[in-house]
CSV table of C-alpha atoms and ligand atoms in Angstrom, one decimal:
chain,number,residue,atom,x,y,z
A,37,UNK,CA,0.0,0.0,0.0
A,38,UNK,CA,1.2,3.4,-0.6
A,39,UNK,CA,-0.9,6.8,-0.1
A,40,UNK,CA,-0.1,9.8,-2.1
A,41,UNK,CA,0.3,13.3,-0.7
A,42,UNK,CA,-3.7,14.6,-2.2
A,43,UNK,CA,-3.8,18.0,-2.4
A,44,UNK,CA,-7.3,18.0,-3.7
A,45,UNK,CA,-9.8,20.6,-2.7
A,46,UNK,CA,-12.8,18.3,-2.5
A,47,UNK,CA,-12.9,15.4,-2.0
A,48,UNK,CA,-10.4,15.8,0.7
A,49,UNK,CA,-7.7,14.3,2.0
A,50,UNK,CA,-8.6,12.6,5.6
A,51,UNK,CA,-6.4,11.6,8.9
A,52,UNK,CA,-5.0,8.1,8.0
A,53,UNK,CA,-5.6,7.3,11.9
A,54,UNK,CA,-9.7,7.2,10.8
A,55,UNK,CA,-9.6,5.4,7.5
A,56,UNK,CA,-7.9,2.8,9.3
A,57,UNK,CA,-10.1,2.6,12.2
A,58,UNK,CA,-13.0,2.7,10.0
A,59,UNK,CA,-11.4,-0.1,8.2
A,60,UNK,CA,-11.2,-2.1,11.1
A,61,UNK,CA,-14.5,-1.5,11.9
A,62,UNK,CA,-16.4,-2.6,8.5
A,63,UNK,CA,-17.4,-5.8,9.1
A,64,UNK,CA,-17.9,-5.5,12.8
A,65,UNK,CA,-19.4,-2.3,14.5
A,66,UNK,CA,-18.4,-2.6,18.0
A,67,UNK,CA,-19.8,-6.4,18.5
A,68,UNK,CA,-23.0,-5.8,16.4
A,69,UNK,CA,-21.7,-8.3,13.4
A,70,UNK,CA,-22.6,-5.1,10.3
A,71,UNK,CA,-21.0,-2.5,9.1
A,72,UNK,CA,-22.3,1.1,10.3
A,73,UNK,CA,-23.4,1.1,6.4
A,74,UNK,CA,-25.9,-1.6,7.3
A,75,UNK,CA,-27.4,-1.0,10.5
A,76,UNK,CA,-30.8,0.9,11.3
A,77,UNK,CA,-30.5,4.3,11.5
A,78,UNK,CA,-33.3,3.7,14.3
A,79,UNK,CA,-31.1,0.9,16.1
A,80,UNK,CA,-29.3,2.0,19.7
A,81,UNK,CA,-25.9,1.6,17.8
A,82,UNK,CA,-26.6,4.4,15.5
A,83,UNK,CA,-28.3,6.5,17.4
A,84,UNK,CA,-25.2,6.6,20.1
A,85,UNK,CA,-23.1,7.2,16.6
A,86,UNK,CA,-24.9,10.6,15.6
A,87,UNK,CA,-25.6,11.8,19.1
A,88,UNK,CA,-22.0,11.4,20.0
A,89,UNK,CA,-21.3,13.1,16.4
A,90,UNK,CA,-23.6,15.9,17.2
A,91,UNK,CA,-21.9,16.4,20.9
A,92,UNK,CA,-18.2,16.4,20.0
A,93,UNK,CA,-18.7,19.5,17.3
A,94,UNK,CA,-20.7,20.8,19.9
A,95,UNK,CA,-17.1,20.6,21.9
A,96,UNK,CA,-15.5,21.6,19.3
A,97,UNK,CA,-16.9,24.8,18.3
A,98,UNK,CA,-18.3,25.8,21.8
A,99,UNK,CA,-21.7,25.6,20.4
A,100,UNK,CA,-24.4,27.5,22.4
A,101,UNK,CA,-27.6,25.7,23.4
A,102,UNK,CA,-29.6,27.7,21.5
A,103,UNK,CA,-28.0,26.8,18.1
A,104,UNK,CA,-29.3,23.3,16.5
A,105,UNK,CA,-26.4,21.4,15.0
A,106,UNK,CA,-28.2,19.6,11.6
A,107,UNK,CA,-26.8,16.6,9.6
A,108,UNK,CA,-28.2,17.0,6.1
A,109,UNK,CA,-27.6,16.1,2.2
A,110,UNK,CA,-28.0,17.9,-0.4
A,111,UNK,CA,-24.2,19.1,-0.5
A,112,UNK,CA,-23.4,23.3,0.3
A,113,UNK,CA,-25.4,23.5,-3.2
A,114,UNK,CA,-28.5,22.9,-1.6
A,115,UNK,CA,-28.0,25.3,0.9
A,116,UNK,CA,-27.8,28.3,-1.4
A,117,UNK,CA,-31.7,27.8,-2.0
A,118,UNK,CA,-32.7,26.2,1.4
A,119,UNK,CA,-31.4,29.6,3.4
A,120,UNK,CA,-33.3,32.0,0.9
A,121,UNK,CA,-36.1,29.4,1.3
A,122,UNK,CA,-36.4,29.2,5.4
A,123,UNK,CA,-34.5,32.7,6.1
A,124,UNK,CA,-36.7,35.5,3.5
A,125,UNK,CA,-39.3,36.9,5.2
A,126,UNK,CA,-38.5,40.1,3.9
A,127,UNK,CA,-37.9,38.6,0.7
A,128,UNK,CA,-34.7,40.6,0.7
A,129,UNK,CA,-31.0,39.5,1.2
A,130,UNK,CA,-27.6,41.3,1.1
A,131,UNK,CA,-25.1,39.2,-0.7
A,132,UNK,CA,-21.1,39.7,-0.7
A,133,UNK,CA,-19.5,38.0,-3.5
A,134,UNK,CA,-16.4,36.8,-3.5
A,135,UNK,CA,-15.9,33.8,-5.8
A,136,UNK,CA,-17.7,31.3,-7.1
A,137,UNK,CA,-19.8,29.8,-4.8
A,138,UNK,CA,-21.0,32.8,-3.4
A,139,UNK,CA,-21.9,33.8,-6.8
A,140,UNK,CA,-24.2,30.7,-7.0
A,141,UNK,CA,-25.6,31.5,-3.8
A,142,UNK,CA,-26.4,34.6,-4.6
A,143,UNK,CA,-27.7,33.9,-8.0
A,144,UNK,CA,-29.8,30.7,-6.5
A,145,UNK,CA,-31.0,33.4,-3.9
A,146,UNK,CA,-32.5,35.6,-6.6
A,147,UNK,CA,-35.2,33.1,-7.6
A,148,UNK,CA,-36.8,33.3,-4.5
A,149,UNK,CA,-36.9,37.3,-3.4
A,150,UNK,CA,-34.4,40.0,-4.3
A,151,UNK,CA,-30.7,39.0,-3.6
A,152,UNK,CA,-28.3,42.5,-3.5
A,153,UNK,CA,-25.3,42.2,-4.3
A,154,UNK,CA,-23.7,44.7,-1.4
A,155,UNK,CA,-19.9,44.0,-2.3
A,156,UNK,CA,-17.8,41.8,-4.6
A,157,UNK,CA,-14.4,41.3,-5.4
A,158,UNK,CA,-14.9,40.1,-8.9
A,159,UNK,CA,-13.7,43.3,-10.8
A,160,UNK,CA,-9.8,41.6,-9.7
A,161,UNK,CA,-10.4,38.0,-10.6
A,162,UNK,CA,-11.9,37.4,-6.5
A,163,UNK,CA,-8.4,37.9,-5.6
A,164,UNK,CA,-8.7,39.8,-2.1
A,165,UNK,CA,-11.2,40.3,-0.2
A,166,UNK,CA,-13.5,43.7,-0.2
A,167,UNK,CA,-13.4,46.3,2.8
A,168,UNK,CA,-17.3,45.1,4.5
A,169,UNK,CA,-16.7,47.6,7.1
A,170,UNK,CA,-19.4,50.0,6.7
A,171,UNK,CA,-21.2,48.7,3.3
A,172,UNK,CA,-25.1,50.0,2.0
A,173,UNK,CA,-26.8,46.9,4.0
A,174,UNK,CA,-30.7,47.3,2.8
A,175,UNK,CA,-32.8,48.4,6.5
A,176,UNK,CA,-35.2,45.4,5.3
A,177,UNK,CA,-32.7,42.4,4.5
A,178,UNK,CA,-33.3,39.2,6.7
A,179,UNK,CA,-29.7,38.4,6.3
A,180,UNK,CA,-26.1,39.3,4.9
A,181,UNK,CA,-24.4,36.2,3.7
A,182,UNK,CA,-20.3,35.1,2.9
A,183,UNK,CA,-18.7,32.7,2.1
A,184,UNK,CA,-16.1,32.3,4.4
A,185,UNK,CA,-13.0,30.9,2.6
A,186,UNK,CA,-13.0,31.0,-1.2
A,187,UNK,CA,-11.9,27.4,-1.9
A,188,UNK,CA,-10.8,28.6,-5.8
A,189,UNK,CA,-9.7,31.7,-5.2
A,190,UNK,CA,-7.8,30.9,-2.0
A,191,UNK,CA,-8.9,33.8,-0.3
A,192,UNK,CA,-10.4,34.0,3.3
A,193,UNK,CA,-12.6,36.6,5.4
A,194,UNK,CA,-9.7,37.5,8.5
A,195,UNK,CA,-12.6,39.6,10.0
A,196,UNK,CA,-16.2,39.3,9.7
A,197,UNK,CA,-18.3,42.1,7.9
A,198,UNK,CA,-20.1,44.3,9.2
A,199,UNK,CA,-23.9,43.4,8.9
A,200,UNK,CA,-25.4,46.1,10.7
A,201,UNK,CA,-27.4,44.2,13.0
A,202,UNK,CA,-28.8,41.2,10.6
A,203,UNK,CA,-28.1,37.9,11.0
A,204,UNK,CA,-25.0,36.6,9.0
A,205,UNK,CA,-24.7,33.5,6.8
A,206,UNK,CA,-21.7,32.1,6.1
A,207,UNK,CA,-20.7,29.0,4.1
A,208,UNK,CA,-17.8,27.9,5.4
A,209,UNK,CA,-17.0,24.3,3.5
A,210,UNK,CA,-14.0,25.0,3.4
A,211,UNK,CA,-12.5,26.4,6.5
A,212,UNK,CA,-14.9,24.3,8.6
A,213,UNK,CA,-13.0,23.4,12.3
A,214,UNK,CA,-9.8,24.7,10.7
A,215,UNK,CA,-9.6,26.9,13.6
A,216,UNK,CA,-11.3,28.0,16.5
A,217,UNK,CA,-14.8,30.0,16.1
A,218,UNK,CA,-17.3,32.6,17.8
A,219,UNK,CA,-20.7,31.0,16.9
A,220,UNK,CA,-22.8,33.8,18.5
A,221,UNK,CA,-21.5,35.9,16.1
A,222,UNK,CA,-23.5,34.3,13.4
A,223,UNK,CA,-26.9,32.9,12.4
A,224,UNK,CA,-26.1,30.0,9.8
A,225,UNK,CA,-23.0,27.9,9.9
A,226,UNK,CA,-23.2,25.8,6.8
A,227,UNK,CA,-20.8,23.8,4.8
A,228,UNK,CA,-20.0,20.6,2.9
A,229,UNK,CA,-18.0,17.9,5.1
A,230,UNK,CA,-16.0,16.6,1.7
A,231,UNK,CA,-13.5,19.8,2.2
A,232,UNK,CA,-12.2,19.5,5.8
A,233,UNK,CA,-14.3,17.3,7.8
A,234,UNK,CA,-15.9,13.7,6.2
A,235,UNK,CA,-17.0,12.0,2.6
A,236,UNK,CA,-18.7,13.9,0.4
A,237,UNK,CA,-22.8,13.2,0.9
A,238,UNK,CA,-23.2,15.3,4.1
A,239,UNK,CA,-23.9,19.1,4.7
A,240,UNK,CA,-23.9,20.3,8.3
A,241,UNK,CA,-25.8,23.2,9.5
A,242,UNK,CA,-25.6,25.4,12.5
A,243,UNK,CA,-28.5,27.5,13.2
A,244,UNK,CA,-29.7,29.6,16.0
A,245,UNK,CA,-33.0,28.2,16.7
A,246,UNK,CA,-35.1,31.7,16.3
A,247,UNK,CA,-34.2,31.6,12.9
A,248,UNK,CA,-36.2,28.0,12.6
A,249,UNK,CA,-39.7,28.6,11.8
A,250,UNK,CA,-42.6,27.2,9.8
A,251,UNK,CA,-43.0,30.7,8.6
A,252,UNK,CA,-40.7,29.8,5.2
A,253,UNK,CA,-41.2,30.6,1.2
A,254,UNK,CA,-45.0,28.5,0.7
A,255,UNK,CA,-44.3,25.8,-1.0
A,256,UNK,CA,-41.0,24.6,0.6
A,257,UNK,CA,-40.9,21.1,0.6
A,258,UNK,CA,-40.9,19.3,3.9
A,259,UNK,CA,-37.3,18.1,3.4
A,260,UNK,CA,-36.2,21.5,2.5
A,261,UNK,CA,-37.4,23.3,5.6
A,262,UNK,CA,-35.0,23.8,8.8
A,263,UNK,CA,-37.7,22.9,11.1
A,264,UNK,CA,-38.4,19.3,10.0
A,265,UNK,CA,-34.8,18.3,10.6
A,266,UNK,CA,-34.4,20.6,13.9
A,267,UNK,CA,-37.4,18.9,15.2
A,268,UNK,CA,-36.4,15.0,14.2
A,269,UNK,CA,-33.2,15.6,15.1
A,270,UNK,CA,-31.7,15.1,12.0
A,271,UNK,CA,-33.4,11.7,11.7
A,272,UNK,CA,-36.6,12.7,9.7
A,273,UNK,CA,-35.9,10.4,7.2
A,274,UNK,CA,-32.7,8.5,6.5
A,275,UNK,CA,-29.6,10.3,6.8
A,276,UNK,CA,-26.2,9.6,5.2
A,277,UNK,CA,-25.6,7.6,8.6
A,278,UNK,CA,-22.0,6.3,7.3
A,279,UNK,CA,-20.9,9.5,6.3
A,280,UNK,CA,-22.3,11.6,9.5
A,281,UNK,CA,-20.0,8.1,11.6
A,282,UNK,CA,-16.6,8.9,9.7
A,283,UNK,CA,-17.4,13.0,10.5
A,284,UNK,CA,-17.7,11.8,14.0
A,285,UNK,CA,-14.5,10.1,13.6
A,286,UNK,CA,-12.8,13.0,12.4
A,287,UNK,CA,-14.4,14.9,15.5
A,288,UNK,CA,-12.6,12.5,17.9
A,289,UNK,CA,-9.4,12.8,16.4
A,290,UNK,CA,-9.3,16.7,16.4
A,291,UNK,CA,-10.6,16.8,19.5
A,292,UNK,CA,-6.9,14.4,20.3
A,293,UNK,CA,-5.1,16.9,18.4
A,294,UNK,CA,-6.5,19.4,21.1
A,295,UNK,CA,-9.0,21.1,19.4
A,296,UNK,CA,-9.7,23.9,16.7
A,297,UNK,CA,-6.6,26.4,19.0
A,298,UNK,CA,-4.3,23.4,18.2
A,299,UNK,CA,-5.3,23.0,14.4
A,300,UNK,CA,-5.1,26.9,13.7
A,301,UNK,CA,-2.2,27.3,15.0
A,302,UNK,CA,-1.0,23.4,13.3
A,303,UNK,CA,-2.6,25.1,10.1
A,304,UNK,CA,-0.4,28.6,10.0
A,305,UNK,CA,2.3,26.6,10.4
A,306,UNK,CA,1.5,24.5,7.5
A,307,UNK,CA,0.5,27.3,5.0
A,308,UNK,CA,3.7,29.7,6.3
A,309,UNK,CA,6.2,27.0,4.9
A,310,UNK,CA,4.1,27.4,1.7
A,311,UNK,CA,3.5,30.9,1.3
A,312,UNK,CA,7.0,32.1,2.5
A,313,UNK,CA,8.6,29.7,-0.6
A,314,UNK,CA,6.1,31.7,-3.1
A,315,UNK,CA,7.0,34.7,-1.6
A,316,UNK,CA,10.9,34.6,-2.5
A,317,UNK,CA,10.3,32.4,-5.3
A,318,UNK,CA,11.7,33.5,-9.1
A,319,UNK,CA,9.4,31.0,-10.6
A,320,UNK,CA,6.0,30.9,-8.7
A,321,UNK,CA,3.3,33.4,-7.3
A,322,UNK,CA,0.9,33.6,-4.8
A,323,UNK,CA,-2.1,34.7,-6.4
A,324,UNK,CA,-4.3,36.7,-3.8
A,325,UNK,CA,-3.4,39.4,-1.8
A,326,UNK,CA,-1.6,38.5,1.0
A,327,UNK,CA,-3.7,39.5,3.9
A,328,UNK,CA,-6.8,37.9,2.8
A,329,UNK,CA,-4.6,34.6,1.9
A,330,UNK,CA,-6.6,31.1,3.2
A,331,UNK,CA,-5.0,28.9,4.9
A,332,UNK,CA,-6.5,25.9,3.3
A,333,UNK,CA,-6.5,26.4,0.1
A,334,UNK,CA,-2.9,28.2,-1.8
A,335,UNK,CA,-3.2,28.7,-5.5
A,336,UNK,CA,-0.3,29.9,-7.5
A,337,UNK,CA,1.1,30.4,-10.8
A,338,UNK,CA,4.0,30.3,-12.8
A,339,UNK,CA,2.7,32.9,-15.5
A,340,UNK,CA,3.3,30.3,-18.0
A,341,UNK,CA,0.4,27.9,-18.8
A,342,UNK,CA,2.4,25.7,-19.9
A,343,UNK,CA,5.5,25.4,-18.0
A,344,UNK,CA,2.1,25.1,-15.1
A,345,UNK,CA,0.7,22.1,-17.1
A,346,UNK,CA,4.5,20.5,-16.9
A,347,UNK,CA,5.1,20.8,-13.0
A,348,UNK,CA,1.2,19.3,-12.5
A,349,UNK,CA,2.4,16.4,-14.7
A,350,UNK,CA,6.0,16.0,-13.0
A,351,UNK,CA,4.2,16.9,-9.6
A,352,UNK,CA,1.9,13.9,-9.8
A,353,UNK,CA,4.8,11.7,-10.9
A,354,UNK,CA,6.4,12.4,-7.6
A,355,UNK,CA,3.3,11.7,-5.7
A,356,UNK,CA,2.1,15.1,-5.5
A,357,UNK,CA,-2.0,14.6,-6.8
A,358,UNK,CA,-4.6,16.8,-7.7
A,359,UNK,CA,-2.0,20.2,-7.8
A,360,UNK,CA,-4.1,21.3,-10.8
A,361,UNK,CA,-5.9,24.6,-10.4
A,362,UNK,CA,-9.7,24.9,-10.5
A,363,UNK,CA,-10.8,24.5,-14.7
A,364,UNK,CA,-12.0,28.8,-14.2
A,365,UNK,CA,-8.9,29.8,-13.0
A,366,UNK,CA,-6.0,27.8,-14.1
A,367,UNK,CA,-2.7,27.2,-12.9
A,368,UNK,CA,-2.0,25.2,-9.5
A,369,UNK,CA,-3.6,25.3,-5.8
A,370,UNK,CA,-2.1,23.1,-3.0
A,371,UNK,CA,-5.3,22.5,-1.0
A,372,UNK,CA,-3.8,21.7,2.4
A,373,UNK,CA,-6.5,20.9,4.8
A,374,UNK,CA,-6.3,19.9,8.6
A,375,UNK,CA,-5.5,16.1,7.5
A,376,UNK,CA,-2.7,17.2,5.5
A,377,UNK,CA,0.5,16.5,7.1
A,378,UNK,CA,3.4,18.9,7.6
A,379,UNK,CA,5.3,16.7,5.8
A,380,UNK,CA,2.9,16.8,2.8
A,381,UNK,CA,3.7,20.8,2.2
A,382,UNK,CA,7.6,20.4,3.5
A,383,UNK,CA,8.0,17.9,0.5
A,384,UNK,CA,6.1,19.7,-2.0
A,385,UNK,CA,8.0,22.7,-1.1
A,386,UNK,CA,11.2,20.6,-1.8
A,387,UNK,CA,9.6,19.5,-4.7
A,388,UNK,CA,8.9,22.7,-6.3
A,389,UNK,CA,12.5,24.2,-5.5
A,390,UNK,CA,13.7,21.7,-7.9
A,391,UNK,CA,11.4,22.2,-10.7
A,392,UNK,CA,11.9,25.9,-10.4
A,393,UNK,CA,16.3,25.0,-10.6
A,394,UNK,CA,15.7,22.5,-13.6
A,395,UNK,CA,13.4,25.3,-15.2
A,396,UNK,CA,14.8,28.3,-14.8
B,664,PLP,C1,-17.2,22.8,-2.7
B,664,PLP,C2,-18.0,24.0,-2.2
B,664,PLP,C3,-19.4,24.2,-2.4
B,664,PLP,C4,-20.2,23.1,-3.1
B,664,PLP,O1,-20.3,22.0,-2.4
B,664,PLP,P1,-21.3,20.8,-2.8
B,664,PLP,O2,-21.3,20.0,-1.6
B,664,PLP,O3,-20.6,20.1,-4.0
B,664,PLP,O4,-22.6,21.3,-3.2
B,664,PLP,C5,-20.0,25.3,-1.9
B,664,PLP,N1,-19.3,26.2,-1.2
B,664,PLP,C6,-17.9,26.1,-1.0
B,664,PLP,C7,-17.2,27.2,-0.3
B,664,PLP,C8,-17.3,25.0,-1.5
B,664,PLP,O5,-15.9,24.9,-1.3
């Protein structure tokens, strides 16, 4: 067996220490004789699976009582119509737009009430992101919504914006538990698990319970309101029970790591080693501005599509995978989420000093 160095930005790379546990595991939950896959999600097994699942991220991210924690499906994407769905009672929202998934969001958004678009950083390729200090938030808007880290763009919100007052949405798929964060100071917490947390198949939500109402766009399917998971407990109907069992996994094993202060400060070390290099570097660039820079996701160019489609090439030769930028941008991004290993982003550091001597 040997495991690559997976630089991917989604599907994710994940800590060895869990595959393998959940490898021992398969055949043989815990004495039950079946895999997690094929139990009842109504059977006492499961159940102690999700609640535990559900009280470790509570740990992890100091959730308040008064904030549900929601295991769904329907990936992020289904999010960006679910929030306008449950959340416009107004039937206005203040969008900032930062890349491409907030664009979706915020294009999704406008089908159910009027989305504005109160900042964007798309006039410079979403490479920074915009001053939300004091920006035109309408008096009327049920919410302001971000996207926290820009998975393509590799750019990441250091402060929060200003929402005067409303609630704040945030997607944050790809910075989820990548360091430590004040819930209170939002409404939703949403994000895909396949970036930093489990498989791809599971969306969790954080919500303040206020915001949960049956007082949401008519028409909203059953599955698509907030209230018919809050009050099943995310077990309305089947949920993706293996997937929400490796997330718990994960859980555990940050919460050995010592928790989301542990991981930030784990993570800045990481992406320092990486940014310094394409700081003094003749050959490669850091594309976003360096105080908005993520630390999970690090694209970067060599300004020559090309001599970019060579190192990708040599770069997965060497065991480097998925360095290839996203297909709207081009050119490379190291995704380096909490799973990835020091190691991973020394070597690929090494790695790219030697294609930048041979290429010179
Ligand atoms: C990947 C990603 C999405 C889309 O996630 P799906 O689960 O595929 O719908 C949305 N937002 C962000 C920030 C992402 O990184």
């Amino acid at each position: 067996m040997s495991r690559v160095y997976n630089f991917s930005a989604g599907p994710a790379v994940l800590p060895e220490e869990v595959l393998k546990e959940a490898a021992d595991e398969m055949l043989d939950y815990r004495g039950t004789g079946m895999s997690v896959m094929e139990m009842s999600h109504r059977s006492k097994a499961y159940d102690n699976i999700i609640k535990e699942a559900e009280q470790d991220i509570r740990d992890l991210m100091n959730i308040p009582d008064n904030y549900k924690v929601l295991f769904l499906q329907g990936g992020a994407s289904q999010q960006f119509a679910m929030i306008p769905m449950n959340l416009m009672k107004n039937k206005k929202a203040a969008y900032i737009v930062t890349g491409q998934w907030a664009k979706k969001a915020y294009q999704e958004a406008q089908k159910y009430g009027e989305a504005v678009k109160v900042a964007s950083s798309e006039d410079k390729t979403f490479s920074y992101i915009p001053d939300c200090s004091d920006l035109d938030i309408p008096e009327d808007a049920d919410y302001v919504y971000i996207c926290e880290n820009n998975t393509i763009y590799g750019t990441k919100f250091k402060e929060l914006p200003n929402t005067k007052g409303k609630t704040l949405v945030a997607d944050v798929s790809s910075c989820f538990l990548s360091e430590p964060v004040d819930v209170t100071k939002y409404g939703v917490i949403y994000g895909g698990v396949q970036k930093n947390i489990g498989p791809a198949g599971v969306v969790i939500v954080i919500i303040r319970e206020d915001l949960i109402t049956e007082d949401v766009l008519p028409g909203t399917p059953t599955m698509l309101q907030y209230k018919t998971h809050a009050d099943a407990q995310s077990l309305y109907n089947t949920p993706p029970a293996y997937g929400i069992y490796i997330c718990g996994k994960v859980f555990k094993w940050l919460k050995k790591q010592g928790g989301l202060a542990a991981m930030k400060e784990y993570n800045e070390k990481k992406a320092k080693i990486l940014y310094d290099f394409l700081d003094e570097s003749e050959l490669f660039k850091g594309t976003v501005v360096p105080k908005d820079r993520s630390l999970m996701n690090v694209p970067f160019v060599t300004g020559d599509s090309d001599l970019d489609a060579k190192f990708v090439a040599e770069a997965k030769a060497a065991g480097f995978e998925n360095l290839k930028g996203h297909r709207t941008v081009g050119g490379m991004r190291a995704s380096i989420y909490n799973a990835m290993p020091i190691e991973g982003v020394e070597k690929l550091v090494e790695f790219m000093k030697k294609f930048e001597a041979e290429n010179k």
